[in-house]
Coordinates of C-alpha atoms in Angstrom, one line a residue:
Chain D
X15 CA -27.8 7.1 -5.8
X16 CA -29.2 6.9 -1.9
X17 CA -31.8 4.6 -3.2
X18 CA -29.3 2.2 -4.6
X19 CA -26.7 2.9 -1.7
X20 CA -29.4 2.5 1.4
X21 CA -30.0 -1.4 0.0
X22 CA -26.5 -3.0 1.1
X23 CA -26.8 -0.8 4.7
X24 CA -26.8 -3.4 7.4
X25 CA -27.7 -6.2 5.1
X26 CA -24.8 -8.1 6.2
X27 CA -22.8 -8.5 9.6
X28 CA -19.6 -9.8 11.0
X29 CA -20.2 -13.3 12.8
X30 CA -16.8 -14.8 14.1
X31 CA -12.9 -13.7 13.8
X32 CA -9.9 -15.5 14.4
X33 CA -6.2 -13.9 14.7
X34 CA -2.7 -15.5 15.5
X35 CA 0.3 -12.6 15.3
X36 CA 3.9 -13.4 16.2
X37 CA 6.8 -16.1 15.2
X38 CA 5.6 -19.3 14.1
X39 CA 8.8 -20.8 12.7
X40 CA 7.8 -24.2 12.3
X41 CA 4.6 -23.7 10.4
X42 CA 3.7 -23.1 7.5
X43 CA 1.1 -20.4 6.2
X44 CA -1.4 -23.4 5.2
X45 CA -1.7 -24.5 8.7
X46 CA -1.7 -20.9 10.3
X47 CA -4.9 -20.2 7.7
X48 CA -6.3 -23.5 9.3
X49 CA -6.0 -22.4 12.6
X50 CA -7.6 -18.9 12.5
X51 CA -10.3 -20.6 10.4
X52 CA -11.2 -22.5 12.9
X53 CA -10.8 -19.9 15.8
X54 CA -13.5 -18.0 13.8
X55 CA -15.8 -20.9 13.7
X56 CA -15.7 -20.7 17.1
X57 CA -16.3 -17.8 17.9
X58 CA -18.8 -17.2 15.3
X59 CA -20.8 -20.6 17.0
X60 CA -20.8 -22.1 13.2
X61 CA -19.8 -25.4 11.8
X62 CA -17.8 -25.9 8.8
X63 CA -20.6 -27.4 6.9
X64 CA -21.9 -23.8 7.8
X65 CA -19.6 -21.7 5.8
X66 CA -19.9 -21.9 1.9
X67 CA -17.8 -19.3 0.6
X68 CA -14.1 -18.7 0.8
X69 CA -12.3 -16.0 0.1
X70 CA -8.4 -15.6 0.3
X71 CA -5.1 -13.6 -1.3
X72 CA -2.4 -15.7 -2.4
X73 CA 0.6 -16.3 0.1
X74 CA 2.2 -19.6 -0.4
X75 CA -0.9 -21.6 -1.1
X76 CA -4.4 -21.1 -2.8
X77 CA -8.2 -21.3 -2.2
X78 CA -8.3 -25.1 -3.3
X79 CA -5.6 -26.4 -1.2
X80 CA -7.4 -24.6 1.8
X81 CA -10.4 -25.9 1.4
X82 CA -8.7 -29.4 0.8
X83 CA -7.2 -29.2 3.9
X84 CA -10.1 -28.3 6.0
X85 CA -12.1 -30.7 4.1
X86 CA -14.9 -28.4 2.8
X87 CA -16.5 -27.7 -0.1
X88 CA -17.9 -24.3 -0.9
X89 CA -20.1 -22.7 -3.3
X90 CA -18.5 -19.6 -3.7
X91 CA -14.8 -19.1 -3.8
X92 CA -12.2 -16.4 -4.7
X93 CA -8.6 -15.2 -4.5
X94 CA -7.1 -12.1 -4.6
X95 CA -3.4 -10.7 -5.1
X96 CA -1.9 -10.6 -1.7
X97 CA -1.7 -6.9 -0.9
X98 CA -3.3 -4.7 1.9
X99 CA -4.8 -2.7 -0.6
X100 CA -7.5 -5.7 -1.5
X101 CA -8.5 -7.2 2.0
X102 CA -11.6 -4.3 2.4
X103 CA -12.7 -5.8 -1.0
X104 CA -12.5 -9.0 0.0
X105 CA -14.7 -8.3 2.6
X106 CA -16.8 -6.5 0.4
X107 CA -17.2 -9.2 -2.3
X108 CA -18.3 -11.5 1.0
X109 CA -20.9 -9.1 1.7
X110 CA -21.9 -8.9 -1.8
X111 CA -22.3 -12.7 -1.7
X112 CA -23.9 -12.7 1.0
X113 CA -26.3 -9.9 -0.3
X114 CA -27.0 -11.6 -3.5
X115 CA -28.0 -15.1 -1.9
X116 CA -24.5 -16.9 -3.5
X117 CA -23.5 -17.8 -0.4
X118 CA -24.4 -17.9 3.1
X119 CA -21.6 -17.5 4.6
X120 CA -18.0 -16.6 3.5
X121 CA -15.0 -17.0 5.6
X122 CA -11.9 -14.5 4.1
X123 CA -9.5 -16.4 5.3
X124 CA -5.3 -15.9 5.5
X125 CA -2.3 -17.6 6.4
X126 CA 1.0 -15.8 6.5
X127 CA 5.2 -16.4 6.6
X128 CA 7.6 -13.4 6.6
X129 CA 9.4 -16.0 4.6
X130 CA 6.6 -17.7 2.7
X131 CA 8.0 -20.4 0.4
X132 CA 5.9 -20.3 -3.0
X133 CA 5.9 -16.7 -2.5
X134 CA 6.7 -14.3 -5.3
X135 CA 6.7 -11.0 -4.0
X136 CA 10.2 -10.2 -4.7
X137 CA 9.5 -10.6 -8.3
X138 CA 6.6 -8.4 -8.1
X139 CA 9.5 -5.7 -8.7
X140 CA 10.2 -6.3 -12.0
X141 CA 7.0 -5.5 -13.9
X142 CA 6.6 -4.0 -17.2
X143 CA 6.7 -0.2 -16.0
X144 CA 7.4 -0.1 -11.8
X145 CA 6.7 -2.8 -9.1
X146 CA 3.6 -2.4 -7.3
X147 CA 5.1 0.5 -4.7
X148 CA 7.0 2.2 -8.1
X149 CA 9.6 0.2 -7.9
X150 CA 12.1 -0.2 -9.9
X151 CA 15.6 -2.9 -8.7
X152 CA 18.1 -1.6 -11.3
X153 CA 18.1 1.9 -9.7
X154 CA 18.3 0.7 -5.7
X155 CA 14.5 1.6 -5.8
X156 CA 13.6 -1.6 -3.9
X157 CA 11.2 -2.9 -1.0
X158 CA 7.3 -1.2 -0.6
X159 CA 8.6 1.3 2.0
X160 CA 9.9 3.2 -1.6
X161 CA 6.3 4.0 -2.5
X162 CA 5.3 5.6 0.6
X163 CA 8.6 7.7 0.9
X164 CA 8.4 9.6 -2.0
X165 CA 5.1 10.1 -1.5
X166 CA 5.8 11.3 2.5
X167 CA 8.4 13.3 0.3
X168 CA 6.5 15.3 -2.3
X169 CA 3.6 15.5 0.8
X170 CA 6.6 17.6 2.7
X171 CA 7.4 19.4 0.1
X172 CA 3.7 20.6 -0.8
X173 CA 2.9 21.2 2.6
X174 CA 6.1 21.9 4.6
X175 CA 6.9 20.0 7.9
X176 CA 9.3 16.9 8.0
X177 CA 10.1 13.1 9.4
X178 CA 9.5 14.7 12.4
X179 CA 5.5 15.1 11.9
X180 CA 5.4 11.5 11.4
X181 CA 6.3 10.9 15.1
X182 CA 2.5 11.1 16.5
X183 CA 1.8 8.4 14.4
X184 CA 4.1 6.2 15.5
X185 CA 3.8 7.1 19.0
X186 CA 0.3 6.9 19.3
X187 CA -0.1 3.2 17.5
X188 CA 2.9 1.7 20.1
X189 CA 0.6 3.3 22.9
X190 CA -2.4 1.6 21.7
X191 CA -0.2 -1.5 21.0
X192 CA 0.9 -1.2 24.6
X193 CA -2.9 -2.1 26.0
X194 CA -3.1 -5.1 23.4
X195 CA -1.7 -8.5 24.7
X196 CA -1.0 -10.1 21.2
X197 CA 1.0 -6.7 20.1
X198 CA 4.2 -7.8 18.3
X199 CA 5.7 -4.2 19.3
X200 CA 5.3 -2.9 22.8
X201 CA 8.1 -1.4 23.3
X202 CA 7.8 2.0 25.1
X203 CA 8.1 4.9 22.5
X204 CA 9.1 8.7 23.4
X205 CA 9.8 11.5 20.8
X206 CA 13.5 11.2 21.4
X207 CA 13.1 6.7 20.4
X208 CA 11.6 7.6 17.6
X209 CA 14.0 10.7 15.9
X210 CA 16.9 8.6 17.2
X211 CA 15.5 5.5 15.2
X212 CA 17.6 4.8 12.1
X213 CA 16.6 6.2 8.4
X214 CA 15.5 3.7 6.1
X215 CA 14.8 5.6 3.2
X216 CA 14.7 8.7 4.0
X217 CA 12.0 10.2 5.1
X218 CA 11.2 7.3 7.2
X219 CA 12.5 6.0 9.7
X220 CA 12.1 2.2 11.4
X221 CA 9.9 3.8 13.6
X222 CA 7.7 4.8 10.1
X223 CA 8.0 0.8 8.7
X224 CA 5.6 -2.1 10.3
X225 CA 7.9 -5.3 10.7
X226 CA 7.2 -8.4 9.0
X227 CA 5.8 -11.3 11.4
X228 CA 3.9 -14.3 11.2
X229 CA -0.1 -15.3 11.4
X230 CA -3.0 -16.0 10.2
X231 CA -6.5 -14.0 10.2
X232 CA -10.2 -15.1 9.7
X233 CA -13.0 -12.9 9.0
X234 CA -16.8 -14.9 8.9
X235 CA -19.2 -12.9 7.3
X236 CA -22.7 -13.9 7.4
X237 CA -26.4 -11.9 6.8
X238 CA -27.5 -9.5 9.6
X239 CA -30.5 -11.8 10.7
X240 CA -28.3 -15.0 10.6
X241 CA -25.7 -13.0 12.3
X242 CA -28.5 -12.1 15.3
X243 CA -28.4 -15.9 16.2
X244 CA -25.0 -16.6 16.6
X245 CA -22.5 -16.6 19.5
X246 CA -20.9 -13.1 19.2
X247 CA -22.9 -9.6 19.2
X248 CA -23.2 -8.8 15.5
X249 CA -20.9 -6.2 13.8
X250 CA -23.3 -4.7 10.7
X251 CA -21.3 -4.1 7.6
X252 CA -23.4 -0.7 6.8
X253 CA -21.5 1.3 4.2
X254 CA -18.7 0.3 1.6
X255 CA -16.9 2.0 -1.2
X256 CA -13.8 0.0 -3.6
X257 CA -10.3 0.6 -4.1
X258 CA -9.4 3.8 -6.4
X259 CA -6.9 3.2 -9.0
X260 CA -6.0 5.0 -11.6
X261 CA -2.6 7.1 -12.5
X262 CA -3.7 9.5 -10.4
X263 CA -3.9 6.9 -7.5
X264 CA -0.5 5.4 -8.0
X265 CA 0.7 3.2 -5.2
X266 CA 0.9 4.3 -2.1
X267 CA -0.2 8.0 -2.0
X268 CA -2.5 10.5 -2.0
X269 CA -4.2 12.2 -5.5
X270 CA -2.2 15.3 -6.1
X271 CA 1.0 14.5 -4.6
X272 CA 2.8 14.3 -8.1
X273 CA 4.4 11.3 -7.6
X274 CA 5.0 9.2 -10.3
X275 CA 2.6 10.5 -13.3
X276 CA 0.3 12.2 -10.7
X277 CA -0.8 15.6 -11.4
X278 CA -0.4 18.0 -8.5
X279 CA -2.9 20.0 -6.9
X280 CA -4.6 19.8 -3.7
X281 CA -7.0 17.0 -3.4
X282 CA -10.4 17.0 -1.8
X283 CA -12.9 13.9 -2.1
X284 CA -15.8 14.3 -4.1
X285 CA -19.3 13.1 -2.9
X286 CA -18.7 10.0 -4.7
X287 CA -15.1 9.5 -3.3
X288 CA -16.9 9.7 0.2
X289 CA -20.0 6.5 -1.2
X290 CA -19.4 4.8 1.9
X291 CA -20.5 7.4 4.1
X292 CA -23.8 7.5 1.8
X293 CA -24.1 3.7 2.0
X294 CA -23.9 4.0 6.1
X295 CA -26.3 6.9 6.5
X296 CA -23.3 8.5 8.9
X297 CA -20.5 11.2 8.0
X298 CA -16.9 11.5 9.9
X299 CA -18.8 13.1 12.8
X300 CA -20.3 10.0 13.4
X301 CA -16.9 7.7 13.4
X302 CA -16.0 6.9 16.7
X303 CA -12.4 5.3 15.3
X304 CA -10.8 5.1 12.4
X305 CA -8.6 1.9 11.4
X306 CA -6.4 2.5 8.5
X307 CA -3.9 0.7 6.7
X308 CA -0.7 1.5 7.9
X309 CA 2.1 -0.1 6.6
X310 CA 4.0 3.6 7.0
X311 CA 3.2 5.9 8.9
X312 CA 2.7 8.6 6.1
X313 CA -0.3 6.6 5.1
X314 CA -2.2 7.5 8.0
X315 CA -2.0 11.4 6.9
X316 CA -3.1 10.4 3.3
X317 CA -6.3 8.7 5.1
X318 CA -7.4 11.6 6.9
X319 CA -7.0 13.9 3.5
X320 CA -8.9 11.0 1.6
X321 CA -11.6 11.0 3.8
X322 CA -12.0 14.2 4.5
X323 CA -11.2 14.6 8.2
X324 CA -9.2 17.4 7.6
X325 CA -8.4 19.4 4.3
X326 CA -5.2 19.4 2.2
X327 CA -2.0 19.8 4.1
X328 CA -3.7 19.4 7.2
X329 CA -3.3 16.1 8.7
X330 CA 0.3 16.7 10.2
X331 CA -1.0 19.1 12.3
X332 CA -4.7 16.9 12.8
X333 CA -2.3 14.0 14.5
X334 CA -0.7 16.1 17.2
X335 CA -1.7 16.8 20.5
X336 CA -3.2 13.2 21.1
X337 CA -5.9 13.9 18.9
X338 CA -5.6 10.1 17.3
X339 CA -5.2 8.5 20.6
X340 CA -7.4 6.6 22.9
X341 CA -9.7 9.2 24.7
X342 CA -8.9 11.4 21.6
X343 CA -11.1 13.7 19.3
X344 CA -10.6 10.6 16.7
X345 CA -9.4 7.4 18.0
X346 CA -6.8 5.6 15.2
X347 CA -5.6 2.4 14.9
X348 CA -6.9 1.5 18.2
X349 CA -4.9 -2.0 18.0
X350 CA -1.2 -0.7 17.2
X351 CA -2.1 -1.1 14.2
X352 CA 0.3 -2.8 11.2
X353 CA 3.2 -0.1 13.2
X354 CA 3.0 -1.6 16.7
X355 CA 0.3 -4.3 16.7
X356 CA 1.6 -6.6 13.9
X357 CA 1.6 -7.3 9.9
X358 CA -1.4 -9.3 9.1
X359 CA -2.3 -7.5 5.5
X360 CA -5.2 -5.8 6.8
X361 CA -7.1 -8.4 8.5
X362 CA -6.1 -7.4 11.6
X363 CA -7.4 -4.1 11.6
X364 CA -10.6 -5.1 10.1
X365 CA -10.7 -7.8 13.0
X366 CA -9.9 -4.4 15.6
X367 CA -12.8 -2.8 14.3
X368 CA -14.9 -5.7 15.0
X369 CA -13.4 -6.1 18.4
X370 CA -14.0 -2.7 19.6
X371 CA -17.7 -3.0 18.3
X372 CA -18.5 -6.2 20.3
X373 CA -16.9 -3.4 23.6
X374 CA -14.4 -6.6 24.3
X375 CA -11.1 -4.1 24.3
X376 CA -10.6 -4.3 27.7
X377 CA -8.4 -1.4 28.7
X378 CA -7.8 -0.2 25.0
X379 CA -12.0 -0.3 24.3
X380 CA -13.8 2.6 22.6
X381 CA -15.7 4.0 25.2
X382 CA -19.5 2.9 24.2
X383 CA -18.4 2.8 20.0
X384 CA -21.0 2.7 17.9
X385 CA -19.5 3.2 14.3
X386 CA -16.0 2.7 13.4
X387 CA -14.7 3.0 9.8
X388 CA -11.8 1.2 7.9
X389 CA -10.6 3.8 5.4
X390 CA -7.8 3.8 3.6
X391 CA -5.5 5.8 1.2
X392 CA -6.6 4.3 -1.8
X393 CA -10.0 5.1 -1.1
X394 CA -11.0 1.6 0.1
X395 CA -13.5 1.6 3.3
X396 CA -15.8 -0.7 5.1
X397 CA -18.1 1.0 8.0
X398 CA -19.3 -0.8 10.7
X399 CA -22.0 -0.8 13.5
X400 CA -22.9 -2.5 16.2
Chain L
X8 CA 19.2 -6.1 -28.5
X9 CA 17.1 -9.4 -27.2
X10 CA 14.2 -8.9 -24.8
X11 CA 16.2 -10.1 -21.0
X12 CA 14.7 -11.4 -17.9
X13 CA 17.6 -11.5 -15.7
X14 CA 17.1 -10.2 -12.0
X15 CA 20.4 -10.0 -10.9
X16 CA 23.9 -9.9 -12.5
X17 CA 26.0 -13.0 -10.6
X18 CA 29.4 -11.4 -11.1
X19 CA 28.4 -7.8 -8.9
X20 CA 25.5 -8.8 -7.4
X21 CA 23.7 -6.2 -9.0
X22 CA 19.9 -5.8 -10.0
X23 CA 19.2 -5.7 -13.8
X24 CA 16.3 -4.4 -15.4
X25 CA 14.1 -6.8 -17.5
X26 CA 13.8 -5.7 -21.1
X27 CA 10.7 -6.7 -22.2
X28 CA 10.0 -6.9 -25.9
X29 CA 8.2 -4.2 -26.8
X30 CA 10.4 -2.1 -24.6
X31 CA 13.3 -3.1 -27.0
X32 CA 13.6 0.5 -29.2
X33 CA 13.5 2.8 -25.4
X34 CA 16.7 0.1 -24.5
X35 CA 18.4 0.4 -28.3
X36 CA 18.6 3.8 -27.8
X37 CA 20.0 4.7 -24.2
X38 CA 22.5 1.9 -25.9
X39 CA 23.2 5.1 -28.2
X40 CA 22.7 7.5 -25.6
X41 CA 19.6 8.4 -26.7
X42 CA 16.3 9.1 -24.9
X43 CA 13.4 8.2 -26.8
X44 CA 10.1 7.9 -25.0
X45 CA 6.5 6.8 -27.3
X46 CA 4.8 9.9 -28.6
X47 CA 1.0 10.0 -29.8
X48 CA 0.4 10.8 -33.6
X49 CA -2.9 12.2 -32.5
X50 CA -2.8 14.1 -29.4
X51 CA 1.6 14.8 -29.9
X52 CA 2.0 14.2 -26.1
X53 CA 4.6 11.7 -24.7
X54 CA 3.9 9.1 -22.3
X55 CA 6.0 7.0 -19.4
X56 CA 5.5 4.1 -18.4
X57 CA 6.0 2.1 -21.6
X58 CA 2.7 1.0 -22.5
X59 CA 0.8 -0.3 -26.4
X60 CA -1.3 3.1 -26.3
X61 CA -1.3 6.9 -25.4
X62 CA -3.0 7.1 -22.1
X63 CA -4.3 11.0 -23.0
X64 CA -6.4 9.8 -26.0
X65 CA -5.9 6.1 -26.2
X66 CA -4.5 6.0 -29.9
X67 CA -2.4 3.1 -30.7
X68 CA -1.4 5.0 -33.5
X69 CA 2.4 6.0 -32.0
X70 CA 6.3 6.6 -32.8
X71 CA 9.2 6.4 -30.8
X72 CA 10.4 10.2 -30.3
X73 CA 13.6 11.5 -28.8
X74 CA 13.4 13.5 -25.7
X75 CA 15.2 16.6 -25.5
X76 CA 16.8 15.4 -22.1
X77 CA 16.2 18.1 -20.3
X78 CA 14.0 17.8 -16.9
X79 CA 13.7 19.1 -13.5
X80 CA 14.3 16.8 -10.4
X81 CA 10.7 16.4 -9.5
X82 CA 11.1 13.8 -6.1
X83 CA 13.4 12.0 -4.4
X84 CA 14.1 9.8 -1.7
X85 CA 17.8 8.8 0.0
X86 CA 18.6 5.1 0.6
X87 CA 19.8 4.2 4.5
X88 CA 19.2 0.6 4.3
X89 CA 21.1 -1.7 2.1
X90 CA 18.4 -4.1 0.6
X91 CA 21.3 -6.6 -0.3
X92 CA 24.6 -7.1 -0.2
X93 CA 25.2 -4.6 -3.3
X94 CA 24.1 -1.9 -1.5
X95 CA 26.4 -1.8 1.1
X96 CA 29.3 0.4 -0.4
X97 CA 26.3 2.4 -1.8
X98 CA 24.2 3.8 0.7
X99 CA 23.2 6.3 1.0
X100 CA 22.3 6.6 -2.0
X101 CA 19.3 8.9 -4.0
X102 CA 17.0 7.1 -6.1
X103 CA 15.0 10.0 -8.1
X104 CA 12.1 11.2 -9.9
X105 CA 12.3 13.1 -13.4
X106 CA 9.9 15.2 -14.7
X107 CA 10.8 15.3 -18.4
X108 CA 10.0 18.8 -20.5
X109 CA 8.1 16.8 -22.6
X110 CA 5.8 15.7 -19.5
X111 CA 6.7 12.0 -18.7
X112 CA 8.1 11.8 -15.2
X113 CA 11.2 8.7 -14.9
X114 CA 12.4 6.9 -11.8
X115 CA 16.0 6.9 -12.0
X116 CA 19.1 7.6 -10.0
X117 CA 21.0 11.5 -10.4
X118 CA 24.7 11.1 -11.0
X119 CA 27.8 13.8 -10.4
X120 CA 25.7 15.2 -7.5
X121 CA 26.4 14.9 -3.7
X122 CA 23.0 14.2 -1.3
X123 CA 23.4 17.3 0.5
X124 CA 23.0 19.4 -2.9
X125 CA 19.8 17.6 -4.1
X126 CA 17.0 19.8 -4.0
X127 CA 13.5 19.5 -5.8
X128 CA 13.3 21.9 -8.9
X129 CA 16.7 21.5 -9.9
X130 CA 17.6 21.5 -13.6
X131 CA 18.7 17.8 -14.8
X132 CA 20.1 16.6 -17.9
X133 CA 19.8 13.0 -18.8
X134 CA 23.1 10.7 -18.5
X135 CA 23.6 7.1 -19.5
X136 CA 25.1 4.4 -17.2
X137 CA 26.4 1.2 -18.8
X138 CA 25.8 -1.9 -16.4
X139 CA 26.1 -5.5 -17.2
X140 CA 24.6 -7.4 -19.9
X141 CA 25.3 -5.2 -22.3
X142 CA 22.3 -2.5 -20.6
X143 CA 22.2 1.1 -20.6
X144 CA 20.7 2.5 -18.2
X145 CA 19.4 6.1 -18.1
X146 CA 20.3 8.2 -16.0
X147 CA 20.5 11.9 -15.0
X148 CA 22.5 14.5 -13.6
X149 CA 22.5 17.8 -12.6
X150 CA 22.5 20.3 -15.4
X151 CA 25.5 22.6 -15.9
X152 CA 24.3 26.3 -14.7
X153 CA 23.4 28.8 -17.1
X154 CA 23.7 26.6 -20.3

């Protein structure tokens, strides 16, 4: 396996990212995806003529009518189903092309509306079986935040503890969110905001829920040595592992919870579940900060038990005590994250990591961070280096 | 019955379930109050969500069963937020998870029980709720003690 792992470390790099967060009432998520394409050009130093790949998830338009509008034509283009779960393969599959000489350079690119017209995530809800969070409209079982609060739920009752160990979380992203000027949420945060927030479904509160807000994202990904010429400081893509998925990974929970069909027993990744580690030539000693999806803020416990930071049961009491903070034992969500910083899939965490690996945080930067990993609940990771 | 792909009854605002086709015999019977769930002819194990084969030992080779009914409330979560208008007069409300004797764990709603006495492990017994367009749905409440 290290054979085959060691040939995709550092292969490929990060060149340029482009980000918008906020209200954008009179645009559409067309000309949002246009803009942060072309703020990554620019910071990347490349041309459109340069980038031959495109990768995207539906949201109210597709690949073609992007590349239509910027007036491109690529050799290597893909979409995806517009969930957080699939922007670290996107990435991935850029890299991969990349790799594999397909294309030279891939721009995963995304434009979005709270209220994207074309957009079908409502009807997501009715599949055959459960919606894509479990749920299910003609019992009230309605809206993502369902899938990650009864998996906070059966994680309570395995483990003990309560709403209340989700306030860390919370508090710790608005912090972080606090020291980043495009935040959506700055808001101060105490103990006492967050318990008095209102339930949503219980056990989350608002506080536990990321808000829905406009953007658009750009990721450039190019080879290391091309990467080594342009503008920015090159951000190595050094270790990767895919989405799990199975029954025993259903929605938005950990393996062993029991939600759903899951069995129940305590999980602990295998040495495959933990490839990306491998593929990097690090372990979590090594990670300087973790980015993690975080959509709610049970999520962020699931990540730590995925990935091994701590054992089963034991992330409620890992996030206390500022341990996931800035100047922490491990730094999370150093951005805000989906929580405080704003709702761009994914992209913007993956564009964090980036950012704290170029040291152009500012007052929120990762003293001297040489590795950060995106890692996820669902198994999904990217690690990075500078 | 006719497979159905309504959303949303116009009349109460309420959300339907689609009935797809080869979902049609689980629908006919909670018309007849029945549970019946697809059990494998090879392996004998029942199986949830609705799917063309056993997911134990992938036979297609199947039969519609009936559940004894009897479960134990496995999950559950308690509705603050109203997602639409409907929901208003209802929260909060309890949506649920199931875990069937038989194995199969369903996502449904627990009648004839106030929040406060949900707890997980509790004995449930299925229920039936009609809704409109001519839909059963099923449903569970808590099971009488010591029968």
């Amino acid at each position: 396996m290290t054979d085959t792992a060691q040939a995709m470390r550092d292969r490929t790099a990060v060149s340029g990212v482009g980000l918008l967060l906020g209200k954008y009432p009179e645009r559409t998520s067309l000309s949002l995806a246009v803009e942060a394409y072309d703020i990554a050009l620019a910071d990347a130093g490349l041309e459109r003529k340069d980038v031959d790949g495109i990768i995207q998830l539906s949201y109210g338009y597709d690949y073609d009518r992007f590349l239509e509008a910027v007036g491109a034509d690529v050799r290597y283009a893909y979409q995806g189903w517009s969930h957080g779960r699939f922007v670290a393969p996107m990435l991935q599959h850029a890299a991969m092309a990349v790799a594999t000489g397909m294309a030279k350079a891939v721009a995963i690119v995304h434009g979005r509306r709270s209220k994207a017209y074309g957009q079908t995530a409502d009807h997501e809800m009715w599949r055959q079986g459960l919606g894509p969070h479990g749920e299910s409209p003609a019992y009230g079982a309605l809206g993502p935040a369902f899938g990650a609060a009864i998996a906070a739920q059966r994680y309570f009752h395995l483990y003990g503890g309560s709403n209340e160990d989700l306030a860390p979380i919370a508090m710790a992203f608005r912090k972080h969110a606090q020291l980043n000027p495009i935040a959506v949420r700055k808001d101060p945060m105490t103990r006492e905001d967050y318990l008095k927030s209102r339930w949503i479904i219980e056990p989350l509160r608002l506080f536990d829920c990321c808000q829905n807000n406009d953007g658009g994202a750009c990721i450039i990904v190019t080879s290391a040595e091309r990467a080594r010429d342009l503008r920015k400081p090159p951000v190595y893509i050094s270790g990767m592992q895919g989405v799990h998925a199975g029954r025993q990974l259903h929605n938005l929970t950990l393996p062993g919870l029991g939600v759903a069909q899951q069995d129940v027993f305590p999980y602990r990744p295998t040495r495959e579940d933990l490839y990306a580690y491998e593929m990097a030539g690090v372990t979590q000693k090594d990670i300087d900060a973790l980015i993690t999806y975080d959509a709610f803020s049970p999520l962020v416990l699931f990540a730590l038990e995925r990935f091994g930071f701590c054992g089963p049961g034991e992330a409620r009491e890992f996030v206390k005590d500022g341990r996931i903070e800035l100047g922490g034992e491990l730094p999370i969500n150093t951005g805000g994250g989906l929580l405080s910083e704003g709702h761009m899939i994914g992209w913007n965490l993956f564009i964090e990591a980036v950012r704290q690996l170029r040291h152009e945080c500012g007052p929120r930067q990762v003293k001297d961070a040489q590795v950060i990993q995106y890692g996820s609940f669902l198994g999904e990771s990217v690690i990075f280096r500078r | 019955m006719k497979p159905a792909y309504k959303m949303l009854d116009e009349q109460t605002g309420r959300y339907l379930p689609f009935v797809y086709p080869e979902e049609l015999p689980f629908w006919e019977a909670a018309r007849r109050h029945e549970l019946v769930l697809q059990r494998c002819d090879g392996c004998g194990r029942a199986w949830y969500p609705i799917g063309p084969a056993c997911p134990h030992c992938f036979s297609t080779k199947w039969d519609w069963s009936r559940m004894s009914g009897r479960g134990t409330l496995h999950n559950y979560v308690v509705y603050h937020k109203a997602w639409t208008p409907y929901f208003e007069s209802r929260v909060p409300y309890a949506v649920v998870q199931v875990e069937l004797e038989e194995g199969p764990r369903l996502t449904t709603n627990l009648l004839g029980c106030a929040l406060a006495d949900i707890r997980i492990g509790m004995p449930v017994v299925v229920d039936y709720e009609e809704i409109p367009g001519d839909i059963t749905l099923v449903q569970f409440r808590p099971a009488k003690e010591q029968s």
